Amino acid sequence: SMINKLLVNVLQQQGSWIFHPQRIVASVYDDKTHQRTVIADRMLDALDQKNNAESVPILLTPDRPVNASEIFLTFHVVKNLPDWHSGKGGHGWLFIDEIEIF
């Protein structure tokens, strides 16, 4: 089916070690070439200190509509919590609420 946009809802609650992803990469599989092609790549400022809990929609928009039967999402999580965090140096958690395809 045709993919115009991807919407990923993630939770951020830094006190509970839950951070936004630092990067999300969306790719599709091409049956002809047997390779994955990146259709969207989004960097996020996941280490910015926020004291509130929030669910945030993150929009990924390919340069052009893509026809694909499979979508692969790669989430790069916070691997080292920042110095300002009580768990500094630890690994952050990622909570994904839903993924919508338009």
mmCIF file of C-alpha atoms in Angstrom:
data_model
loop_
_atom_site.group_PDB
_atom_site.id
_atom_site.type_symbol
_atom_site.label_atom_id
_atom_site.label_comp_id
_atom_site.label_asym_id
_atom_site.label_seq_id
_atom_site.Cartn_x
_atom_site.Cartn_y
_atom_site.Cartn_z
ATOM 1 C CA SER A 1 0.000 0.000 0.000
ATOM 2 C CA MET A 2 1.018 3.660 -0.450
ATOM 3 C CA ILE A 3 2.913 5.283 2.426
ATOM 4 C CA ASN A 4 2.776 9.082 2.685
ATOM 5 C CA LYS A 5 3.490 9.566 6.396
ATOM 6 C CA LEU A 6 4.252 7.602 9.539
ATOM 7 C CA LEU A 7 3.170 8.821 12.966
ATOM 8 C CA VAL A 8 4.832 7.314 16.026
ATOM 9 C CA ASN A 9 3.541 8.200 19.504
ATOM 10 C CA VAL A 10 6.134 7.831 22.267
ATOM 11 C CA LEU A 11 6.084 8.530 25.981
ATOM 12 C CA GLN A 12 8.620 10.651 27.806
ATOM 13 C CA GLN A 13 8.916 10.405 31.584
ATOM 14 C CA GLN A 14 12.558 11.017 32.358
ATOM 15 C CA GLY A 15 12.209 10.484 36.125
ATOM 16 C CA SER A 16 11.285 6.868 35.323
ATOM 17 C CA TRP A 17 14.161 6.591 32.818
ATOM 18 C CA ILE A 18 11.777 6.777 29.822
ATOM 19 C CA PHE A 19 13.207 8.960 27.040
ATOM 20 C CA HIS A 20 12.330 9.768 23.458
ATOM 21 C CA PRO A 21 14.404 7.901 20.894
ATOM 22 C CA GLN A 22 17.478 9.775 19.679
ATOM 23 C CA ARG A 23 16.782 8.725 16.094
ATOM 24 C CA ILE A 24 14.085 6.904 14.124
ATOM 25 C CA VAL A 25 14.822 5.394 10.712
ATOM 26 C CA ALA A 26 12.030 4.088 8.478
ATOM 27 C CA SER A 27 12.871 1.778 5.600
ATOM 28 C CA VAL A 28 11.053 -0.469 3.158
ATOM 29 C CA TYR A 29 12.077 -3.744 1.555
ATOM 30 C CA ASP A 30 12.401 -3.901 -2.223
ATOM 31 C CA ASP A 31 11.484 -7.354 -3.558
ATOM 32 C CA LYS A 32 13.385 -6.724 -6.810
ATOM 33 C CA THR A 33 16.730 -5.673 -5.335
ATOM 34 C CA HIS A 34 16.344 -7.601 -2.048
ATOM 35 C CA GLN A 35 17.539 -4.546 -0.146
ATOM 36 C CA ARG A 36 16.097 -2.111 2.324
ATOM 37 C CA THR A 37 15.723 1.504 1.262
ATOM 38 C CA VAL A 38 15.567 4.294 3.838
ATOM 39 C CA ILE A 39 12.475 6.439 3.270
ATOM 40 C CA ALA A 40 12.712 8.699 6.354
ATOM 41 C CA ASP A 41 15.365 9.460 8.975
ATOM 42 C CA ARG A 42 14.531 11.672 11.958
ATOM 43 C CA MET A 43 16.920 12.864 14.680
ATOM 44 C CA LEU A 44 15.475 13.959 18.051
ATOM 45 C CA ASP A 45 16.915 15.853 20.988
ATOM 46 C CA ALA A 46 16.155 13.088 23.477
ATOM 47 C CA LEU A 47 18.634 14.264 26.131
ATOM 48 C CA ASP A 48 17.037 17.675 26.656
ATOM 49 C CA GLN A 49 15.939 17.801 30.318
ATOM 50 C CA LYS A 50 12.164 17.900 30.820
ATOM 51 C CA ASN A 51 10.419 17.462 34.148
ATOM 52 C CA ASN A 52 6.975 16.502 32.866
ATOM 53 C CA ALA A 53 5.530 13.264 31.553
ATOM 54 C CA GLU A 54 4.125 13.537 28.054
ATOM 55 C CA SER A 55 3.073 11.496 25.078
ATOM 56 C CA VAL A 56 4.536 13.009 21.923
ATOM 57 C CA PRO A 57 3.613 12.318 18.288
ATOM 58 C CA ILE A 58 6.651 12.098 16.011
ATOM 59 C CA LEU A 59 5.975 12.490 12.296
ATOM 60 C CA LEU A 60 8.143 10.789 9.683
ATOM 61 C CA THR A 61 7.573 11.992 6.127
ATOM 62 C CA PRO A 62 9.220 10.314 3.127
ATOM 63 C CA ASP A 63 10.448 12.605 0.323
ATOM 64 C CA ARG A 64 7.810 11.042 -1.902
ATOM 65 C CA PRO A 65 4.944 8.561 -1.442
ATOM 66 C CA VAL A 66 6.249 4.989 -1.344
ATOM 67 C CA ASN A 67 4.441 1.804 -2.313
ATOM 68 C CA ALA A 68 5.496 -1.017 0.012
ATOM 69 C CA SER A 69 4.113 -4.072 1.745
ATOM 70 C CA GLU A 70 6.650 -3.999 4.608
ATOM 71 C CA ILE A 71 7.945 -1.133 6.732
ATOM 72 C CA PHE A 72 10.899 -1.405 9.080
ATOM 73 C CA LEU A 73 11.325 1.086 11.919
ATOM 74 C CA THR A 74 14.642 1.296 13.735
ATOM 75 C CA PHE A 75 14.644 3.185 17.042
ATOM 76 C CA HIS A 76 17.959 4.411 18.462
ATOM 77 C CA VAL A 77 17.416 4.644 22.204
ATOM 78 C CA VAL A 78 19.373 6.576 24.829
ATOM 79 C CA LYS A 79 22.222 4.249 25.784
ATOM 80 C CA ASN A 80 23.877 6.525 28.352
ATOM 81 C CA LEU A 81 21.644 8.695 30.514
ATOM 82 C CA PRO A 82 23.060 12.247 30.800
ATOM 83 C CA ASP A 83 24.970 13.648 33.783
ATOM 84 C CA TRP A 84 21.950 15.613 35.071
ATOM 85 C CA HIS A 85 19.916 12.385 35.466
ATOM 86 C CA SER A 86 19.966 10.394 38.722
ATOM 87 C CA GLY A 87 20.704 7.233 36.720
ATOM 88 C CA LYS A 88 23.525 8.809 34.705
ATOM 89 C CA GLY A 89 25.401 6.345 32.546
ATOM 90 C CA GLY A 90 22.502 3.869 32.633
ATOM 91 C CA HIS A 91 20.352 2.757 29.719
ATOM 92 C CA GLY A 92 17.102 4.610 28.970
ATOM 93 C CA TRP A 93 13.760 2.974 28.229
ATOM 94 C CA LEU A 94 11.572 3.550 25.168
ATOM 95 C CA PHE A 95 7.765 3.303 25.360
ATOM 96 C CA ILE A 96 5.862 3.345 22.070
ATOM 97 C CA ASP A 97 2.125 3.907 22.303
ATOM 98 C CA GLU A 98 1.111 3.448 18.675
ATOM 99 C CA ILE A 99 2.323 3.623 15.102
ATOM 100 C CA GLU A 100 0.016 4.944 12.381
ATOM 101 C CA ILE A 101 0.587 4.756 8.630
ATOM 102 C CA PHE A 102 -1.000 7.262 6.253
#
